[in-house]
Amino acid sequence: MSFSGHLPKILGDDAEEAFYRLTTLLGYTKDRTQNITPAIDLIAEFDDAESQERSSLLKRPIFSPNGITAFSVKRGQYKLKDVANLKRDIEKGKRSKDKKDEVLRNLAGGVLVTGSLLPEPELNSILKEDGIYIWDIRRLIFYSLKVKICEELSELGAVKEGYFQSLNGSFVIAPTKLDIATMYVRVFAFLDDHNLVVQRDHAMKMLMEIYSRGLKPFLSSSPLSLQVILSVHSMGSVRRELVKEAYVDYAKALKKHPRVFFSTPDVFEIQSYAAAPWTAIFSPSTSATLSQ
């Protein structure tokens, strides 16, 4: 069976429309779609000011250019010429003869979107040699689950997100329930680093930052104690046994986080997108437990 006629275009258009929605949910503002010259599927920029008005305060994806971004969307596999074409079109836009075209002339970089699953060396090589970020299927699932979780959390309470300072990623915090003197809080860590193998020391840094920069501010304005349920989503591999041990040890060290109590290890959820990203879709760390 061969695909012919209008079907490839229809499927390509569907892929673009779905991706447009994802970028909007991530916090990008679409400047142009299907730009003709140069041929770029989507030109968008993350708007920090606009994000402050949303209930889900999403930060710009770390694995992306900082500024006006050219996106090229491929429904299936990409070819190296697609990378070269996107790079060429970005340079062409930046050299636009129309000096009033601030969108094209101020392009900061590009993201090539593909339905393939790429090995880490290939992602790194293309970024280093061509300056092009590639969002493959695992990163698309990672970002899709992130926006879904944040949207559902926003129905339970105000959502706040902060970047980690010691790791590539961010953490999302949302109060979900108040019970006498205790506030129940959901925390999601999103480690957006496909090169990182999460070990005990990384987990400790993550936990300490979540407390000092995320949970501690809650305590300064309220006499309540916090009961925390934590979930970790990592683009890279995770040494689960070591991370669990770090979690248990940190949870026991109450002097390091007074009035903050972490749930039992069986509720601590770890999701890695390194090998089988689709397993995150049926992970218990999503909507089934958000209200706990």
Short mmCIF file of C-alpha atoms in Angstrom, two decimals:
data_model
loop_
_atom_site.label_atom_id
_atom_site.label_comp_id
_atom_site.label_asym_id
_atom_site.label_seq_id
_atom_site.Cartn_x
_atom_site.Cartn_y
_atom_site.Cartn_z
CA MET A 1 0.00 0.00 0.00
CA SER A 2 1.44 3.39 -0.97
CA PHE A 3 0.42 6.81 0.30
CA SER A 4 -0.50 9.07 -2.56
CA GLY A 5 -2.74 11.99 -3.43
CA HIS A 6 -3.74 14.34 -0.62
CA LEU A 7 -3.13 12.01 2.33
CA PRO A 8 0.51 12.97 3.07
CA LYS A 9 -0.41 16.66 3.08
CA ILE A 10 -3.45 16.06 5.29
CA LEU A 11 -1.36 14.10 7.80
CA GLY A 12 1.36 16.73 7.70
CA ASP A 13 -1.17 19.50 8.34
CA ASP A 14 -2.64 17.51 11.23
CA ALA A 15 0.83 17.14 12.78
CA GLU A 16 1.43 20.87 12.48
CA GLU A 17 -1.92 21.80 14.03
CA ALA A 18 -1.33 19.44 16.95
CA PHE A 19 2.11 20.93 17.50
CA TYR A 20 0.76 24.48 17.33
CA ARG A 21 -1.54 23.61 20.23
CA LEU A 22 1.32 22.14 22.25
CA THR A 23 3.47 25.24 21.82
CA THR A 24 0.55 27.43 22.91
CA LEU A 25 0.07 25.34 26.04
CA LEU A 26 3.81 25.52 26.72
CA GLY A 27 3.56 29.30 26.70
CA TYR A 28 4.67 30.29 23.20
CA THR A 29 2.99 33.06 21.24
CA LYS A 30 2.59 32.20 17.56
CA ASP A 31 3.91 35.00 15.33
CA ARG A 32 3.53 33.19 12.00
CA THR A 33 2.41 29.82 10.66
CA GLN A 34 3.45 28.38 7.30
CA ASN A 35 5.66 31.34 6.47
CA ILE A 36 6.25 31.28 2.71
CA THR A 37 9.67 32.89 2.30
CA PRO A 38 11.67 31.48 3.92
CA ALA A 39 9.56 28.31 4.27
CA ILE A 40 9.09 27.87 8.03
CA ASP A 41 6.18 25.95 9.57
CA LEU A 42 5.93 28.01 12.75
CA ILE A 43 7.63 31.10 14.12
CA ALA A 44 6.93 31.67 17.80
CA GLU A 45 8.39 33.20 20.92
CA PHE A 46 8.01 32.33 24.57
CA ASP A 47 6.33 35.28 26.28
CA ASP A 48 7.38 35.56 29.91
CA ALA A 49 5.07 38.49 30.54
CA GLU A 50 2.07 36.67 29.15
CA SER A 51 2.89 33.52 31.12
CA GLN A 52 2.43 35.47 34.35
CA GLU A 53 -1.27 35.79 33.52
CA ARG A 54 -1.84 32.05 33.21
CA SER A 55 -2.76 29.85 36.15
CA SER A 56 -0.06 27.39 35.08
CA LEU A 57 3.12 29.46 35.19
CA LEU A 58 5.12 27.48 32.66
CA LYS A 59 8.78 28.33 32.11
CA ARG A 60 10.41 28.29 28.68
CA PRO A 61 11.61 24.79 27.80
CA ILE A 62 15.32 24.68 28.60
CA PHE A 63 16.09 22.63 25.47
CA SER A 64 15.16 25.44 23.09
CA PRO A 65 16.46 28.77 21.74
CA ASN A 66 15.97 31.82 23.93
CA GLY A 67 14.07 34.20 21.67
CA ILE A 68 12.07 34.12 18.44
CA THR A 69 12.16 30.50 17.30
CA ALA A 70 11.67 28.81 13.92
CA PHE A 71 9.96 25.42 14.21
CA SER A 72 10.00 22.81 11.45
CA VAL A 73 7.50 19.98 11.98
CA LYS A 74 8.04 16.48 10.54
CA ARG A 75 5.27 13.96 11.17
CA GLY A 76 7.61 10.97 10.95
CA GLN A 77 11.33 10.57 10.47
CA TYR A 78 13.52 13.50 9.59
CA LYS A 79 16.50 13.61 7.24
CA LEU A 80 19.76 15.46 7.67
CA LYS A 81 18.73 17.71 4.81
CA ASP A 82 15.80 18.85 6.97
CA VAL A 83 18.29 20.14 9.53
CA ALA A 84 20.30 21.87 6.81
CA ASN A 85 17.14 23.38 5.31
CA LEU A 86 15.96 24.77 8.64
CA LYS A 87 19.39 26.22 9.36
CA ARG A 88 19.47 27.78 5.88
CA ASP A 89 15.98 29.25 6.26
CA ILE A 90 16.86 30.79 9.62
CA GLU A 91 19.94 32.45 8.15
CA LYS A 92 17.90 33.58 5.17
CA GLY A 93 15.34 35.14 7.49
CA LYS A 94 17.99 36.92 9.55
CA ARG A 95 19.37 38.45 6.34
CA SER A 96 15.93 39.59 5.18
CA LYS A 97 16.14 42.66 2.95
CA ASP A 98 12.98 43.95 4.58
CA LYS A 99 14.44 45.91 7.47
CA LYS A 100 10.96 46.32 8.95
CA ASP A 101 10.51 42.55 9.28
CA GLU A 102 11.63 42.30 12.89
CA VAL A 103 10.30 38.74 13.25
CA LEU A 104 12.55 37.22 10.61
CA ARG A 105 15.55 39.44 11.25
CA ASN A 106 15.49 38.60 14.98
CA LEU A 107 15.24 34.82 14.71
CA ALA A 108 17.24 33.35 17.61
CA GLY A 109 17.37 29.74 16.43
CA GLY A 110 15.40 26.71 15.42
CA VAL A 111 13.70 23.54 16.63
CA LEU A 112 13.13 20.57 14.36
CA VAL A 113 10.19 18.45 15.52
CA THR A 114 10.12 14.77 14.58
CA GLY A 115 8.10 11.69 15.40
CA SER A 116 11.31 9.63 15.61
CA LEU A 117 13.13 8.62 18.79
CA LEU A 118 16.73 9.82 18.52
CA PRO A 119 19.79 8.65 20.49
CA GLU A 120 21.46 11.20 22.72
CA PRO A 121 24.71 11.50 20.66
CA GLU A 122 22.68 12.44 17.59
CA LEU A 123 20.75 15.15 19.46
CA ASN A 124 23.99 16.54 20.87
CA SER A 125 25.86 16.40 17.56
CA ILE A 126 23.19 18.28 15.62
CA LEU A 127 22.91 20.95 18.30
CA LYS A 128 26.69 21.39 18.47
CA GLU A 129 27.35 21.37 14.72
CA ASP A 130 24.24 23.09 13.37
CA GLY A 131 22.78 24.92 16.38
CA ILE A 132 19.43 23.19 15.84
CA TYR A 133 17.46 21.71 18.73
CA ILE A 134 15.54 18.52 17.95
CA TRP A 135 12.37 17.64 19.81
CA ASP A 136 11.89 13.93 19.19
CA ILE A 137 8.94 11.80 20.26
CA ARG A 138 10.12 11.37 23.84
CA ARG A 139 10.51 15.12 24.36
CA LEU A 140 7.10 15.71 22.78
CA ILE A 141 5.55 13.23 25.23
CA PHE A 142 7.53 14.84 28.09
CA TYR A 143 6.22 18.33 27.27
CA SER A 144 2.69 17.07 26.57
CA LEU A 145 2.48 15.36 29.96
CA LYS A 146 3.89 18.45 31.62
CA VAL A 147 1.22 20.78 30.26
CA LYS A 148 -1.50 18.22 31.03
CA ILE A 149 -0.34 17.89 34.64
CA CYS A 150 -0.14 21.67 35.06
CA GLU A 151 -3.60 22.20 33.60
CA GLU A 152 -5.10 19.63 35.96
CA LEU A 153 -3.22 21.03 38.94
CA SER A 154 -4.54 24.51 38.18
CA GLU A 155 -8.06 23.21 38.77
CA LEU A 156 -7.09 22.38 42.36
CA GLY A 157 -5.16 25.51 43.27
CA ALA A 158 -2.63 28.13 42.21
CA VAL A 159 0.31 26.62 40.33
CA LYS A 160 3.84 27.99 40.58
CA GLU A 161 6.92 26.88 38.67
CA GLY A 162 10.59 27.62 39.20
CA TYR A 163 13.80 26.65 37.44
CA PHE A 164 16.32 24.49 39.25
CA GLN A 165 19.64 26.27 39.75
CA SER A 166 21.78 23.14 40.02
CA LEU A 167 20.01 21.01 37.38
CA ASN A 168 18.53 21.53 33.92
CA GLY A 169 14.84 21.53 34.63
CA SER A 170 12.07 23.00 36.72
CA PHE A 171 9.67 22.14 39.52
CA VAL A 172 5.94 22.77 39.78
CA ILE A 173 4.18 23.24 43.11
CA ALA A 174 0.46 23.40 43.80
CA PRO A 175 -1.55 23.19 47.05
CA THR A 176 -4.33 20.65 46.57
CA LYS A 177 -6.16 20.37 49.91
CA LEU A 178 -6.35 21.96 53.36
CA ASP A 179 -7.02 19.76 56.38
CA ILE A 180 -7.09 21.53 59.80
CA ALA A 181 -3.41 22.51 60.32
CA THR A 182 -1.98 20.75 57.27
CA MET A 183 -1.80 21.82 53.66
CA TYR A 184 -1.42 19.02 51.12
CA VAL A 185 0.92 19.92 48.28
CA ARG A 186 1.75 18.26 44.96
CA VAL A 187 5.26 18.76 43.60
CA PHE A 188 6.41 17.69 40.14
CA ALA A 189 10.06 17.88 39.10
CA PHE A 190 10.72 18.00 35.35
CA LEU A 191 14.39 17.27 34.54
CA ASP A 192 14.80 18.37 30.93
CA ASP A 193 18.27 16.93 30.30
CA HIS A 194 18.61 13.85 28.10
CA ASN A 195 22.33 13.62 28.97
CA LEU A 196 21.75 13.37 32.72
CA VAL A 197 21.72 10.01 34.47
CA VAL A 198 19.99 10.91 37.73
CA GLN A 199 21.97 9.60 40.71
CA ARG A 200 21.78 10.07 44.48
CA ASP A 201 23.65 13.39 44.50
CA HIS A 202 21.38 14.82 41.80
CA ALA A 203 18.32 13.72 43.77
CA MET A 204 19.64 15.40 46.92
CA LYS A 205 20.24 18.68 45.07
CA MET A 206 16.75 18.46 43.62
CA LEU A 207 15.11 17.84 47.00
CA MET A 208 17.02 20.61 48.75
CA GLU A 209 16.08 23.14 46.06
CA ILE A 210 12.44 22.11 46.09
CA TYR A 211 12.38 22.78 49.81
CA SER A 212 14.47 25.97 49.97
CA ARG A 213 13.11 27.71 46.87
CA GLY A 214 9.65 26.17 46.58
CA LEU A 215 8.23 24.92 49.87
CA LYS A 216 9.91 27.13 52.44
CA PRO A 217 8.20 30.32 51.18
CA PHE A 218 4.84 28.71 51.99
CA LEU A 219 5.91 28.31 55.61
CA SER A 220 6.97 31.93 56.11
CA SER A 221 3.45 33.21 55.51
CA SER A 222 1.46 30.48 57.25
CA PRO A 223 1.53 28.43 60.49
CA LEU A 224 0.46 25.34 58.53
CA SER A 225 2.54 22.23 58.07
CA LEU A 226 2.99 20.82 54.58
CA GLN A 227 2.35 17.25 53.47
CA VAL A 228 4.13 16.69 50.17
CA ILE A 229 3.62 14.16 47.40
CA LEU A 230 6.53 14.30 44.95
CA SER A 231 6.82 12.99 41.38
CA VAL A 232 9.89 13.17 39.18
CA HIS A 233 9.83 13.20 35.37
CA SER A 234 13.27 12.87 33.79
CA MET A 235 14.30 13.01 30.13
CA GLY A 236 17.37 10.97 31.03
CA SER A 237 17.91 7.66 32.78
CA VAL A 238 17.34 7.35 36.51
CA ARG A 239 19.18 5.14 38.99
CA ARG A 240 15.93 4.42 40.78
CA GLU A 241 17.32 2.61 43.81
CA LEU A 242 19.76 5.44 44.63
CA VAL A 243 17.14 8.12 44.04
CA LYS A 244 14.65 6.31 46.28
CA GLU A 245 17.32 6.02 48.99
CA ALA A 246 18.04 9.74 48.73
CA TYR A 247 14.33 10.49 49.03
CA VAL A 248 13.95 8.31 52.13
CA ASP A 249 17.03 9.80 53.83
CA TYR A 250 15.98 13.38 53.08
CA ALA A 251 12.40 12.76 54.20
CA LYS A 252 13.67 11.45 57.55
CA ALA A 253 15.94 14.48 58.13
CA LEU A 254 13.16 16.66 59.57
CA LYS A 255 15.62 19.28 60.89
CA LYS A 256 16.52 20.10 57.28
CA HIS A 257 12.90 20.84 56.39
CA PRO A 258 10.87 21.68 59.54
CA ARG A 259 7.08 21.45 59.18
CA VAL A 260 7.48 19.78 55.80
CA PHE A 261 6.59 16.10 55.69
CA PHE A 262 7.22 13.95 52.63
CA SER A 263 4.91 11.06 51.84
CA THR A 264 5.99 7.44 52.14
CA PRO A 265 8.33 6.03 49.44
CA ASP A 266 5.55 3.99 47.83
CA VAL A 267 3.86 7.26 46.79
CA PHE A 268 7.11 8.79 45.46
CA GLU A 269 6.84 8.38 41.69
CA ILE A 270 9.75 8.33 39.23
CA GLN A 271 9.23 8.47 35.46
CA SER A 272 12.09 8.25 32.96
CA TYR A 273 11.59 9.05 29.27
CA ALA A 274 14.97 7.69 28.19
CA ALA A 275 13.93 4.30 26.82
CA ALA A 276 10.14 3.89 26.84
CA PRO A 277 8.59 7.37 27.09
CA TRP A 278 5.07 6.12 26.38
CA THR A 279 4.93 4.45 29.81
CA ALA A 280 4.41 7.93 31.28
CA ILE A 281 0.92 7.97 29.79
CA PHE A 282 -0.30 5.28 32.18
CA SER A 283 1.88 6.35 35.08
CA PRO A 284 0.05 6.77 38.43
CA SER A 285 1.74 10.17 38.85
CA THR A 286 -0.73 11.76 36.47
CA SER A 287 -4.38 12.67 37.03
CA ALA A 288 -5.32 9.53 38.99
CA THR A 289 -3.44 10.84 42.05
CA LEU A 290 -3.42 14.60 41.61
CA SER A 291 -6.12 15.19 44.18
CA GLN A 292 -4.61 13.02 46.89
#
